[in-house]
mmCIF file of C-alpha atoms and ligand atoms in Angstrom:
data_model
loop_
_atom_site.group_PDB
_atom_site.id
_atom_site.type_symbol
_atom_site.label_atom_id
_atom_site.label_comp_id
_atom_site.label_asym_id
_atom_site.label_seq_id
_atom_site.Cartn_x
_atom_site.Cartn_y
_atom_site.Cartn_z
ATOM 1 C CA MET O 16 20.184 278.433 154.284
ATOM 2 C CA LEU O 17 17.493 276.307 152.743
ATOM 3 C CA LEU O 18 14.415 277.125 150.598
ATOM 4 C CA ALA O 19 11.375 274.593 151.164
ATOM 5 C CA PHE O 20 8.141 274.146 149.266
ATOM 6 C CA GLU O 21 4.701 272.363 150.539
ATOM 7 C CA THR O 22 2.020 271.795 147.739
ATOM 8 C CA SER O 23 0.927 268.388 148.746
ATOM 9 C CA CYS O 24 -2.665 269.461 149.333
ATOM 10 C CA ASP O 25 -4.515 272.695 149.425
ATOM 11 C CA GLU O 26 -1.469 274.782 151.237
ATOM 12 C CA THR O 27 0.745 276.479 149.095
ATOM 13 C CA SER O 28 3.953 277.057 151.219
ATOM 14 C CA ALA O 29 7.276 278.422 151.493
ATOM 15 C CA ALA O 30 9.774 278.584 154.007
ATOM 16 C CA VAL O 31 13.164 279.620 154.472
ATOM 17 C CA VAL O 32 15.165 277.863 157.435
ATOM 18 C CA HIS O 33 18.610 278.314 158.668
ATOM 19 C CA GLU O 34 20.633 275.899 161.110
ATOM 20 C CA GLY O 35 17.603 274.679 162.717
ATOM 21 C CA ARG O 36 15.730 278.234 162.966
ATOM 22 C CA ILE O 37 12.562 279.064 160.886
ATOM 23 C CA LEU O 38 13.402 282.309 159.211
ATOM 24 C CA SER O 39 10.055 282.689 157.145
ATOM 25 C CA ASN O 40 6.989 280.426 156.701
ATOM 26 C CA VAL O 41 4.450 281.714 154.339
ATOM 27 C CA VAL O 42 1.446 279.538 154.054
ATOM 28 C CA SER O 43 -1.360 280.648 151.391
ATOM 29 C CA SER O 44 -4.296 278.731 152.249
ATOM 30 C CA GLN O 45 -6.783 277.578 149.311
ATOM 31 C CA ILE O 46 -9.916 277.166 152.069
ATOM 32 C CA ALA O 47 -12.038 279.751 150.354
ATOM 33 C CA LEU O 48 -11.416 278.168 146.672
ATOM 34 C CA HIS O 49 -12.399 274.749 148.008
ATOM 35 C CA GLY O 50 -14.955 275.705 150.321
ATOM 36 C CA GLU O 51 -17.792 276.123 147.449
ATOM 37 C CA TYR O 52 -17.354 272.583 146.753
ATOM 38 C CA GLY O 53 -17.186 270.892 150.057
ATOM 39 C CA GLY O 54 -13.926 269.618 149.496
ATOM 40 C CA VAL O 55 -10.448 269.739 147.758
ATOM 41 C CA VAL O 56 -10.621 269.876 144.085
ATOM 42 C CA PRO O 57 -7.162 268.622 142.860
ATOM 43 C CA GLU O 58 -7.281 270.126 139.367
ATOM 44 C CA LEU O 59 -7.983 273.531 141.437
ATOM 45 C CA ALA O 60 -5.669 272.854 143.649
ATOM 46 C CA ALA O 61 -2.731 272.320 141.336
ATOM 47 C CA ARG O 62 -3.705 275.620 139.271
ATOM 48 C CA GLU O 63 -3.635 277.637 142.440
ATOM 49 C CA HIS O 64 -0.292 276.438 143.442
ATOM 50 C CA LEU O 65 0.981 277.575 140.039
ATOM 51 C CA ARG O 66 -0.607 280.835 140.611
ATOM 52 C CA ASN O 67 0.699 281.271 144.332
ATOM 53 C CA LEU O 68 3.851 279.473 144.418
ATOM 54 C CA ILE O 69 6.555 282.072 143.041
ATOM 55 C CA PRO O 70 4.677 284.951 144.824
ATOM 56 C CA VAL O 71 4.471 283.009 148.102
ATOM 57 C CA ALA O 72 8.610 281.990 147.543
ATOM 58 C CA ARG O 73 9.412 285.775 146.869
ATOM 59 C CA GLU O 74 7.587 286.653 150.018
ATOM 60 C CA ALA O 75 9.250 284.135 152.261
ATOM 61 C CA LEU O 76 12.699 285.040 150.922
ATOM 62 C CA GLY O 77 11.996 288.507 151.800
ATOM 63 C CA GLN O 78 10.597 288.019 155.021
ATOM 64 C CA ALA O 79 13.981 286.087 155.694
ATOM 65 C CA ARG O 80 15.856 288.743 153.886
ATOM 66 C CA VAL O 81 17.759 286.259 151.768
ATOM 67 C CA ASP O 82 18.773 286.439 148.238
ATOM 68 C CA ALA O 83 17.782 283.408 146.286
ATOM 69 C CA SER O 84 21.606 283.439 145.148
ATOM 70 C CA HIS O 85 22.499 282.698 149.101
ATOM 71 C CA LEU O 86 20.534 279.396 149.114
ATOM 72 C CA GLU O 87 22.716 276.305 149.834
ATOM 73 C CA ALA O 88 19.906 273.819 149.150
ATOM 74 C CA VAL O 89 16.111 273.614 147.958
ATOM 75 C CA ALA O 90 13.624 271.208 149.291
ATOM 76 C CA ALA O 91 10.248 270.122 148.317
ATOM 77 C CA THR O 92 7.500 267.472 149.661
ATOM 78 C CA LEU O 93 7.949 264.556 146.878
ATOM 79 C CA GLY O 94 4.662 262.644 148.514
ATOM 80 C CA PRO O 95 2.358 261.484 149.477
ATOM 81 C CA GLY O 96 -0.221 263.730 148.292
ATOM 82 C CA LEU O 97 -2.205 264.891 145.243
ATOM 83 C CA PRO O 98 -0.130 264.171 142.140
ATOM 84 C CA SER O 99 -0.517 267.284 140.210
ATOM 85 C CA ALA O 100 -0.421 269.500 143.295
ATOM 86 C CA LEU O 101 2.941 267.764 144.519
ATOM 87 C CA MET O 102 4.470 268.261 140.735
ATOM 88 C CA VAL O 103 3.946 271.911 141.235
ATOM 89 C CA GLY O 104 6.291 272.302 144.292
ATOM 90 C CA VAL O 105 8.730 269.473 143.102
ATOM 91 C CA LYS O 106 9.427 270.915 139.558
ATOM 92 C CA ALA O 107 9.830 274.524 140.849
ATOM 93 C CA ALA O 108 12.152 273.296 143.455
ATOM 94 C CA GLN O 109 14.213 271.025 141.132
ATOM 95 C CA ALA O 110 14.519 273.955 138.531
ATOM 96 C CA ALA O 111 15.584 276.469 141.298
ATOM 97 C CA ALA O 112 18.120 273.710 142.452
ATOM 98 C CA PHE O 113 19.213 273.271 138.569
ATOM 99 C CA VAL O 114 19.751 277.127 137.888
ATOM 100 C CA LEU O 115 21.406 277.852 141.241
ATOM 101 C CA ARG O 116 23.492 274.646 141.144
ATOM 102 C CA ARG O 117 22.384 273.349 144.230
ATOM 103 C CA PRO O 118 21.383 270.116 145.779
ATOM 104 C CA PHE O 119 17.468 269.040 145.546
ATOM 105 C CA VAL O 120 16.453 267.613 149.021
ATOM 106 C CA ALA O 121 12.895 265.639 148.559
ATOM 107 C CA ILE O 122 10.667 264.956 151.716
ATOM 108 C CA HIS O 123 8.030 262.710 153.109
ATOM 109 C CA HIS O 124 5.192 264.848 154.200
ATOM 110 C CA HIS O 125 4.445 262.495 156.725
ATOM 111 C CA GLU O 126 7.881 262.296 158.104
ATOM 112 C CA ALA O 127 7.924 266.065 158.211
ATOM 113 C CA HIS O 128 4.869 266.260 160.683
ATOM 114 C CA LEU O 129 7.003 264.141 163.060
ATOM 115 C CA TYR O 130 9.078 266.854 163.388
ATOM 116 C CA SER O 131 6.529 269.733 164.005
ATOM 117 C CA PRO O 132 6.125 269.008 167.778
ATOM 118 C CA TRP O 133 9.766 269.718 168.196
ATOM 119 C CA LEU O 134 9.676 273.304 166.901
ATOM 120 C CA GLN O 135 9.133 275.618 169.733
ATOM 121 C CA GLY O 136 9.555 279.344 170.620
ATOM 122 C CA GLN O 137 9.038 282.541 168.782
ATOM 123 C CA PRO O 138 10.526 282.666 166.206
ATOM 124 C CA PRO O 139 10.156 278.925 166.092
ATOM 125 C CA ALA O 140 13.497 276.683 166.117
ATOM 126 C CA ALA O 141 14.053 272.779 166.098
ATOM 127 C CA ASP O 142 15.042 272.028 169.804
ATOM 128 C CA PHE O 143 15.857 268.200 169.851
ATOM 129 C CA SER O 144 18.046 268.488 173.027
ATOM 130 C CA GLU O 145 15.180 266.820 174.776
ATOM 131 C CA PHE O 146 14.306 264.468 171.815
ATOM 132 C CA GLU O 147 12.989 261.227 173.717
ATOM 133 C CA PRO O 148 11.399 258.148 171.624
ATOM 134 C CA ASN O 149 7.909 258.621 171.130
ATOM 135 C CA VAL O 150 4.532 257.593 169.734
ATOM 136 C CA ALA O 151 3.478 260.382 167.421
ATOM 137 C CA LEU O 152 -0.216 261.095 166.308
ATOM 138 C CA ILE O 153 -0.873 262.784 162.986
ATOM 139 C CA ALA O 154 -4.321 263.770 162.365
ATOM 140 C CA SER O 155 -5.448 266.172 159.589
ATOM 141 C CA GLY O 156 -8.171 266.346 156.666
ATOM 142 C CA GLY O 157 -5.958 263.999 154.621
ATOM 143 C CA HIS O 158 -4.237 261.699 157.454
ATOM 144 C CA THR O 159 -4.730 260.053 160.557
ATOM 145 C CA MET O 160 -1.905 257.681 161.696
ATOM 146 C CA LEU O 161 0.306 256.670 164.520
ATOM 147 C CA VAL O 162 4.105 256.441 164.049
ATOM 148 C CA LEU O 163 6.746 254.923 166.505
ATOM 149 C CA VAL O 164 9.572 257.561 166.325
ATOM 150 C CA GLN O 165 12.493 255.769 167.735
ATOM 151 C CA GLY O 166 15.316 258.480 167.183
ATOM 152 C CA GLU O 167 15.904 260.888 164.354
ATOM 153 C CA PHE O 168 15.403 259.670 160.911
ATOM 154 C CA GLU O 169 14.207 256.422 162.535
ATOM 155 C CA HIS O 170 10.331 255.823 162.521
ATOM 156 C CA ARG O 171 7.699 253.041 161.542
ATOM 157 C CA LEU O 172 4.046 253.446 161.025
ATOM 158 C CA LEU O 173 1.991 251.839 163.961
ATOM 159 C CA GLY O 174 -1.744 252.028 162.112
ATOM 160 C CA ALA O 175 -3.557 254.366 160.140
ATOM 161 C CA THR O 176 -6.950 255.159 158.788
ATOM 162 C CA VAL O 177 -8.533 252.610 156.700
ATOM 163 C CA ASP O 178 -10.927 254.917 155.551
ATOM 164 C CA ASP O 179 -11.718 258.851 156.404
ATOM 165 C CA ALA O 180 -9.044 260.936 158.498
ATOM 166 C CA ALA O 181 -10.135 262.244 161.422
ATOM 167 C CA GLY O 182 -10.385 265.994 159.839
ATOM 168 C CA GLU O 183 -12.414 264.538 157.099
ATOM 169 C CA CYS O 184 -14.968 263.184 159.464
ATOM 170 C CA PHE O 185 -15.240 266.669 161.368
ATOM 171 C CA ASP O 186 -15.537 268.211 157.817
ATOM 172 C CA LYS O 187 -18.286 265.436 156.687
ATOM 173 C CA ALA O 188 -20.049 265.476 159.892
ATOM 174 C CA GLY O 189 -20.001 269.584 159.772
ATOM 175 C CA LYS O 190 -21.512 269.647 156.179
ATOM 176 C CA LEU O 191 -24.575 267.170 157.254
ATOM 177 C CA MET O 192 -25.030 269.908 159.805
ATOM 178 C CA GLY O 193 -25.109 272.729 157.250
ATOM 179 C CA LEU O 194 -21.477 274.280 158.508
ATOM 180 C CA ALA O 195 -19.043 275.805 155.924
ATOM 181 C CA TYR O 196 -16.319 273.901 154.792
ATOM 182 C CA PRO O 197 -13.787 273.104 156.344
ATOM 183 C CA ALA O 198 -15.793 272.574 159.547
ATOM 184 C CA GLY O 199 -13.510 271.054 162.250
ATOM 185 C CA ARG O 200 -12.558 274.845 163.619
ATOM 186 C CA GLU O 201 -16.323 275.757 163.841
ATOM 187 C CA ILE O 202 -17.105 272.415 165.417
ATOM 188 C CA ASP O 203 -14.393 273.060 167.954
ATOM 189 C CA ARG O 204 -16.026 276.431 168.491
ATOM 190 C CA LEU O 205 -19.601 275.533 168.695
ATOM 191 C CA ALA O 206 -18.800 272.396 171.082
ATOM 192 C CA GLU O 207 -17.768 274.861 173.781
ATOM 193 C CA GLY O 208 -20.641 274.651 176.266
ATOM 194 C CA GLY O 209 -21.977 271.686 174.473
ATOM 195 C CA ASP O 210 -22.657 268.517 176.442
ATOM 196 C CA PRO O 211 -20.512 265.529 174.977
ATOM 197 C CA LYS O 212 -22.494 262.893 176.554
ATOM 198 C CA ALA O 213 -25.730 264.134 175.034
ATOM 199 C CA PHE O 214 -25.796 261.949 172.271
ATOM 200 C CA ALA O 215 -24.111 258.552 172.166
ATOM 201 C CA PHE O 216 -22.044 258.153 168.427
ATOM 202 C CA PRO O 217 -20.009 255.045 167.966
ATOM 203 C CA ARG O 218 -16.154 254.817 168.627
ATOM 204 C CA PRO O 219 -15.058 253.104 165.648
ATOM 205 C CA MET O 220 -12.166 250.382 166.189
ATOM 206 C CA LEU O 221 -11.831 251.777 169.735
ATOM 207 C CA ASP O 222 -11.214 248.072 171.278
ATOM 208 C CA GLU O 223 -9.804 246.481 167.995
ATOM 209 C CA PRO O 224 -6.336 245.275 168.948
ATOM 210 C CA ASN O 225 -4.293 247.213 166.695
ATOM 211 C CA ASP O 226 -3.293 250.868 166.008
ATOM 212 C CA ASP O 227 -5.675 251.253 162.932
ATOM 213 C CA PHE O 228 -8.617 253.821 162.774
ATOM 214 C CA SER O 229 -11.685 254.171 161.050
ATOM 215 C CA PHE O 230 -13.984 257.159 160.886
ATOM 216 C CA SER O 231 -16.476 256.899 158.040
ATOM 217 C CA GLY O 232 -18.934 254.661 159.820
ATOM 218 C CA LEU O 233 -19.185 257.571 162.464
ATOM 219 C CA LYS O 234 -19.716 260.095 159.919
ATOM 220 C CA THR O 235 -22.611 257.742 158.690
ATOM 221 C CA SER O 236 -24.098 257.706 161.937
ATOM 222 C CA VAL O 237 -23.993 261.297 162.008
ATOM 223 C CA ARG O 238 -26.174 261.089 159.142
ATOM 224 C CA TYR O 239 -29.153 258.709 160.400
ATOM 225 C CA PHE O 240 -28.959 260.775 163.447
ATOM 226 C CA LEU O 241 -29.586 263.812 161.461
ATOM 227 C CA ARG O 242 -32.387 262.316 159.400
ATOM 228 C CA ASP O 243 -34.375 261.497 162.457
ATOM 229 C CA HIS O 244 -33.634 264.436 164.451
ATOM 230 C CA SER O 245 -33.297 267.236 161.781
ATOM 231 C CA ALA O 246 -35.312 269.917 164.095
ATOM 232 C CA LEU O 247 -32.064 270.063 166.185
ATOM 233 C CA LEU O 248 -30.179 272.071 163.789
ATOM 234 C CA ASP O 249 -32.603 274.822 164.679
ATOM 235 C CA ASP O 250 -31.887 274.712 168.166
ATOM 236 C CA ALA O 251 -28.753 276.508 169.392
ATOM 237 C CA LYS O 252 -28.346 274.296 172.411
ATOM 238 C CA GLY O 253 -29.190 271.154 170.262
ATOM 239 C CA LEU O 254 -26.369 271.835 167.624
ATOM 240 C CA ARG O 255 -23.838 272.787 170.508
ATOM 241 C CA ASP O 256 -24.479 269.542 171.907
ATOM 242 C CA LEU O 257 -24.310 267.520 168.706
ATOM 243 C CA CYS O 258 -21.062 269.338 167.728
ATOM 244 C CA ALA O 259 -19.824 268.135 171.371
ATOM 245 C CA SER O 260 -21.056 264.567 170.868
ATOM 246 C CA VAL O 261 -19.658 263.909 167.484
ATOM 247 C CA GLN O 262 -16.179 265.747 168.335
ATOM 248 C CA GLY O 263 -16.187 263.610 171.833
ATOM 249 C CA ALA O 264 -16.356 260.507 169.877
ATOM 250 C CA ILE O 265 -13.438 261.433 167.341
ATOM 251 C CA VAL O 266 -11.478 262.786 170.328
ATOM 252 C CA GLU O 267 -11.972 259.458 172.644
ATOM 253 C CA VAL O 268 -10.617 257.400 169.782
ATOM 254 C CA LEU O 269 -7.641 259.222 168.639
ATOM 255 C CA VAL O 270 -6.468 259.818 172.568
ATOM 256 C CA VAL O 271 -7.443 256.275 173.726
ATOM 257 C CA LYS O 272 -5.607 254.547 170.564
ATOM 258 C CA THR O 273 -2.394 256.917 171.019
ATOM 259 C CA ILE O 274 -1.911 256.336 174.670
ATOM 260 C CA ARG O 275 -2.490 252.691 174.307
ATOM 261 C CA ALA O 276 -0.025 252.612 171.398
ATOM 262 C CA ALA O 277 2.552 254.520 173.620
ATOM 263 C CA ARG O 278 2.368 252.090 176.269
ATOM 264 C CA ARG O 279 2.259 248.814 174.510
ATOM 265 C CA VAL O 280 5.435 249.763 172.671
ATOM 266 C CA GLY O 281 6.921 251.404 176.010
ATOM 267 C CA VAL O 282 7.919 254.745 175.064
ATOM 268 C CA LYS O 283 7.488 257.697 177.649
ATOM 269 C CA CYS O 284 6.495 260.636 175.203
ATOM 270 C CA VAL O 285 3.818 261.266 172.927
ATOM 271 C CA THR O 286 3.588 263.913 170.160
ATOM 272 C CA ALA O 287 0.806 265.354 168.265
ATOM 273 C CA SER O 288 0.621 267.377 164.782
ATOM 274 C CA GLY O 289 -1.777 267.884 161.930
ATOM 275 C CA GLY O 290 -4.834 270.281 161.584
ATOM 276 C CA VAL O 291 -6.715 268.232 163.861
ATOM 277 C CA THR O 292 -4.335 268.845 166.440
ATOM 278 C CA CYS O 293 -5.712 272.632 166.575
ATOM 279 C CA ASN O 294 -8.631 271.131 168.364
ATOM 280 C CA ARG O 295 -8.696 272.155 171.514
ATOM 281 C CA ALA O 296 -10.722 269.412 173.100
ATOM 282 C CA LEU O 297 -8.226 266.825 171.569
ATOM 283 C CA ARG O 298 -5.320 268.909 173.066
ATOM 284 C CA ALA O 299 -6.894 269.093 176.504
ATOM 285 C CA GLU O 300 -7.789 265.159 176.460
ATOM 286 C CA LEU O 301 -4.502 264.411 175.093
ATOM 287 C CA ALA O 302 -3.069 266.426 178.296
ATOM 288 C CA THR O 303 -5.157 265.103 180.688
ATOM 289 C CA ALA O 304 -4.343 261.453 179.570
ATOM 290 C CA CYS O 305 -0.557 262.017 179.386
ATOM 291 C CA ARG O 306 -0.607 263.451 182.731
ATOM 292 C CA ARG O 307 -2.382 260.325 183.976
ATOM 293 C CA GLU O 308 -0.211 258.037 182.393
ATOM 294 C CA HIS O 309 3.373 259.866 183.187
ATOM 295 C CA LEU O 310 3.908 260.487 179.488
ATOM 296 C CA THR O 311 5.584 263.538 178.455
ATOM 297 C CA LEU O 312 3.370 265.501 175.710
ATOM 298 C CA ARG O 313 4.480 267.539 172.960
ATOM 299 C CA LEU O 314 1.930 269.383 170.669
ATOM 300 C CA ALA O 315 2.948 270.932 167.825
ATOM 301 C CA GLU O 316 2.141 274.883 167.943
ATOM 302 C CA PRO O 317 -1.428 275.718 166.411
ATOM 303 C CA ALA O 318 0.520 277.562 163.578
ATOM 304 C CA LEU O 319 2.549 274.685 162.716
ATOM 305 C CA CYS O 320 -0.023 271.931 163.128
ATOM 306 C CA THR O 321 -1.367 272.616 159.776
ATOM 307 C CA ASP O 322 0.725 271.959 156.583
ATOM 308 C CA ASN O 323 3.488 274.154 156.137
ATOM 309 C CA ALA O 324 6.915 274.366 154.581
ATOM 310 C CA ALA O 325 8.685 275.038 157.689
ATOM 311 C CA MET O 326 8.671 271.269 158.907
ATOM 312 C CA ILE O 327 9.417 270.340 155.348
ATOM 313 C CA GLY O 328 12.793 272.559 155.585
ATOM 314 C CA ILE O 329 13.795 271.635 159.318
ATOM 315 C CA LEU O 330 13.705 267.863 157.948
ATOM 316 C CA ALA O 331 15.486 268.648 154.744
ATOM 317 C CA GLU O 332 17.848 270.765 156.234
ATOM 318 C CA ARG O 333 18.853 267.842 158.786
ATOM 319 C CA LYS O 334 18.706 265.087 156.018
ATOM 320 C CA HIS O 335 20.986 267.146 153.948
ATOM 321 C CA ARG O 336 23.652 268.297 156.774
ATOM 322 C CA PHE O 337 23.740 265.110 158.795
ATOM 323 C CA LYS O 338 23.032 262.246 156.252
ATOM 324 C CA GLY O 339 24.333 264.192 153.408
ATOM 325 C CA GLU O 340 20.946 263.477 151.411
ATOM 326 C CA GLU O 341 19.910 264.950 148.007
ATOM 327 C CA ALA O 342 17.768 263.673 145.244
ATOM 328 C CA SER O 343 17.932 263.487 141.589
ATOM 329 C CA LEU O 344 16.830 267.003 139.783
ATOM 330 C CA ASP O 345 14.647 264.043 137.758
ATOM 331 C CA ALA O 346 13.339 262.697 140.759
ATOM 332 C CA ASP O 347 9.457 261.931 140.281
ATOM 333 C CA ILE O 348 6.856 262.448 142.507
ATOM 334 C CA LEU O 349 5.757 259.967 145.040
ATOM 335 C CA PRO O 350 1.934 260.629 145.265
ATOM 336 C CA SER O 351 1.264 257.220 147.184
ATOM 337 C CA TRP O 352 4.737 256.868 149.117
ATOM 338 C CA ALA O 353 3.708 255.547 152.429
ATOM 339 C CA LEU O 354 5.790 255.040 155.679
ATOM 340 C CA ALA O 355 7.323 251.619 156.222
ATOM 341 C CA ARG O 356 5.411 249.663 158.723
ATOM 342 C CA GLU O 357 8.525 247.717 159.646
HETATM 343 O O1 KG4 X 410 -3.122 269.541 158.289
HETATM 344 P P1 KG4 X 410 -4.511 270.221 157.466
HETATM 345 O O2 KG4 X 410 -4.419 271.728 157.118
HETATM 346 O O3 KG4 X 410 -4.208 269.503 156.041
HETATM 347 C C1 KG4 X 410 -5.012 268.583 155.733
HETATM 348 O O4 KG4 X 410 -5.900 269.135 154.606
HETATM 349 O O5 KG4 X 410 -4.757 267.654 155.724
HETATM 350 O O6 KG4 X 410 -5.706 269.908 158.182
HETATM 351 C C2 KG4 X 410 -7.027 270.386 157.840
HETATM 352 C C3 KG4 X 410 -7.932 269.410 158.642
HETATM 353 C C4 KG4 X 410 -9.373 269.918 158.241
HETATM 354 O O7 KG4 X 410 -9.971 268.665 158.510
HETATM 355 C C5 KG4 X 410 -9.878 271.043 159.330
HETATM 356 O O8 KG4 X 410 -11.355 270.770 159.439
HETATM 357 C C6 KG4 X 410 -8.993 270.329 160.592
HETATM 358 O O9 KG4 X 410 -7.735 269.897 160.103
HETATM 359 N N1 KG4 X 410 -9.118 271.211 161.669
HETATM 360 C C7 KG4 X 410 -9.788 271.062 162.778
HETATM 361 C C8 KG4 X 410 -9.677 272.247 163.488
HETATM 362 N N2 KG4 X 410 -8.895 273.190 162.956
HETATM 363 C C9 KG4 X 410 -8.482 272.295 161.602
HETATM 364 N N3 KG4 X 410 -10.472 270.016 163.267
HETATM 365 C C10 KG4 X 410 -10.849 270.053 164.636
HETATM 366 N N4 KG4 X 410 -10.768 271.045 165.428
HETATM 367 C C11 KG4 X 410 -10.163 272.161 164.778
HETATM 368 N N5 KG4 X 410 -9.966 273.262 165.969
HETATM 369 ZN ZN1 ZN X 411 -0.228 267.273 156.737
#
């Protein structure tokens, strides 16, 4: 029985897992709080985590019908993420581990994302019986990367964004269109029925021979486009076409680079997680491309795409059980912790 915390960005989450099953996964999102500012404000995020973590943890234990005294370990995201936000979850987990005299397990946020596509069913449980080496796309508001996952606990970073994340591009493009933060889901909704070929936006780094991404140029081109075509925002069809065109550019870059990486490294499976993986066009295009290339596709369930403590708990439990991993109760947060490239 393990309790996990995730507080690396703007979701306060606690989950209880037991033998690969998620007994509870409570997520308190701070979207409304940061919406006013058009992006995550680190200091506000940290204060909100401080306010919410105990109620969220209590709710997670309650839903799982587990008393804190039954916990066998406590885990938290050690990094990467916003320093003051990470600190809340890590120090709370270490304090709980100290009082309960249980081990503390420290988890890498991106490594945990690699496991969410393997959580299936209702209630979700980890199913690694069909595990195959894969190329994992992680695309969210804070990160966009491709990771080669050769086996359990065995992975290396293939490439990542050199500037904005894919979700950040959705959000910033949406802001220019006057949509509320975070705009990804609204662009997804408006793009339905829009023509993705209506306006030509750049596909940054699509043809470069590496697995890196860049999305800030795309955002800039949306800014210039709107400077010259501002009337378009008042036209419902025009706005739908614009959303579909911007979404089309982001999705094409993500899909083409993911498939190309999978083919190059020779895996037969592609997985995807992160908030942007909720995008319906991305899910559909990845499915089409994988079918065409005879690749197995495993997409995280939409509810587990965004940041959550369940993925932290599942990985922590496996690391503790199979590798005997535990971290010091004095372990410090690692805000810039990067996945190894080699
Ligand atoms: O994983 P997540 O909750 O955490 C981070 O903030 O990193 O991802 C949130 C991001 C936001 O940028 C949001 O706009 C984007 O995921 N997002 C979407 C959709 N749903 C969420 N982007 C495109 N289409 C969606 N349906
Ligand atoms: Zn994340």
